[in-house]
Amino acid sequence: MAPETGGWRNASRLTASPKCDAWADAAEHIREAIAYQRAAQLLH
């Protein structure tokens, strides 16, 4: 599933697996970091 669609987080809710939750959280943090970097580049 594509991280952009939030599919990982939805899947983690369905499975209730700590490992899946960790992957979903990691994917979310990566998306936030990428968004922050893009915003910073636009400001400079």
mmCIF file of C-alpha atoms in Angstrom:
data_model
loop_
_atom_site.group_PDB
_atom_site.id
_atom_site.type_symbol
_atom_site.label_atom_id
_atom_site.label_comp_id
_atom_site.label_asym_id
_atom_site.label_seq_id
_atom_site.Cartn_x
_atom_site.Cartn_y
_atom_site.Cartn_z
ATOM 1 C CA MET A 1 0.000 0.000 0.000
ATOM 2 C CA ALA A 2 1.192 3.499 -0.752
ATOM 3 C CA PRO A 3 2.235 5.451 2.350
ATOM 4 C CA GLU A 4 0.670 8.597 0.886
ATOM 5 C CA THR A 5 -2.811 7.113 1.094
ATOM 6 C CA GLY A 6 -2.523 6.353 4.791
ATOM 7 C CA GLY A 7 -3.033 2.685 3.933
ATOM 8 C CA TRP A 8 -0.340 1.577 6.357
ATOM 9 C CA ARG A 9 -1.990 3.280 9.307
ATOM 10 C CA ASN A 10 -5.397 1.875 8.363
ATOM 11 C CA ALA A 11 -3.903 -1.609 8.031
ATOM 12 C CA SER A 12 -2.220 -1.265 11.416
ATOM 13 C CA ARG A 13 -5.577 -0.469 13.004
ATOM 14 C CA LEU A 14 -7.121 -3.575 11.468
ATOM 15 C CA THR A 15 -4.318 -5.916 12.518
ATOM 16 C CA ALA A 16 -3.664 -4.244 15.885
ATOM 17 C CA SER A 17 -0.052 -5.346 15.465
ATOM 18 C CA PRO A 18 2.610 -3.354 17.356
ATOM 19 C CA LYS A 19 5.032 -3.932 14.479
ATOM 20 C CA CYS A 20 2.529 -2.576 11.958
ATOM 21 C CA ASP A 21 1.848 0.402 14.213
ATOM 22 C CA ALA A 22 5.577 1.094 14.373
ATOM 23 C CA TRP A 23 5.813 1.013 10.586
ATOM 24 C CA ALA A 24 2.789 3.304 10.270
ATOM 25 C CA ASP A 25 4.263 5.769 12.759
ATOM 26 C CA ALA A 26 7.616 5.679 10.964
ATOM 27 C CA ALA A 27 5.939 6.302 7.610
ATOM 28 C CA GLU A 28 4.024 9.228 9.109
ATOM 29 C CA HIS A 29 7.206 10.758 10.538
ATOM 30 C CA ILE A 30 8.930 10.362 7.168
ATOM 31 C CA ARG A 31 6.041 12.115 5.413
ATOM 32 C CA GLU A 32 6.182 14.960 7.943
ATOM 33 C CA ALA A 33 9.948 15.302 7.493
ATOM 34 C CA ILE A 34 9.610 15.404 3.713
ATOM 35 C CA ALA A 35 6.835 18.005 3.931
ATOM 36 C CA TYR A 36 8.983 20.109 6.280
ATOM 37 C CA GLN A 37 11.981 19.919 3.941
ATOM 38 C CA ARG A 38 9.824 20.926 0.960
ATOM 39 C CA ALA A 39 8.420 23.890 2.879
ATOM 40 C CA ALA A 40 11.919 24.953 3.945
ATOM 41 C CA GLN A 41 13.128 24.801 0.336
ATOM 42 C CA LEU A 42 10.230 26.983 -0.795
ATOM 43 C CA LEU A 43 11.072 29.599 1.842
ATOM 44 C CA HIS A 44 14.724 29.869 0.854
#
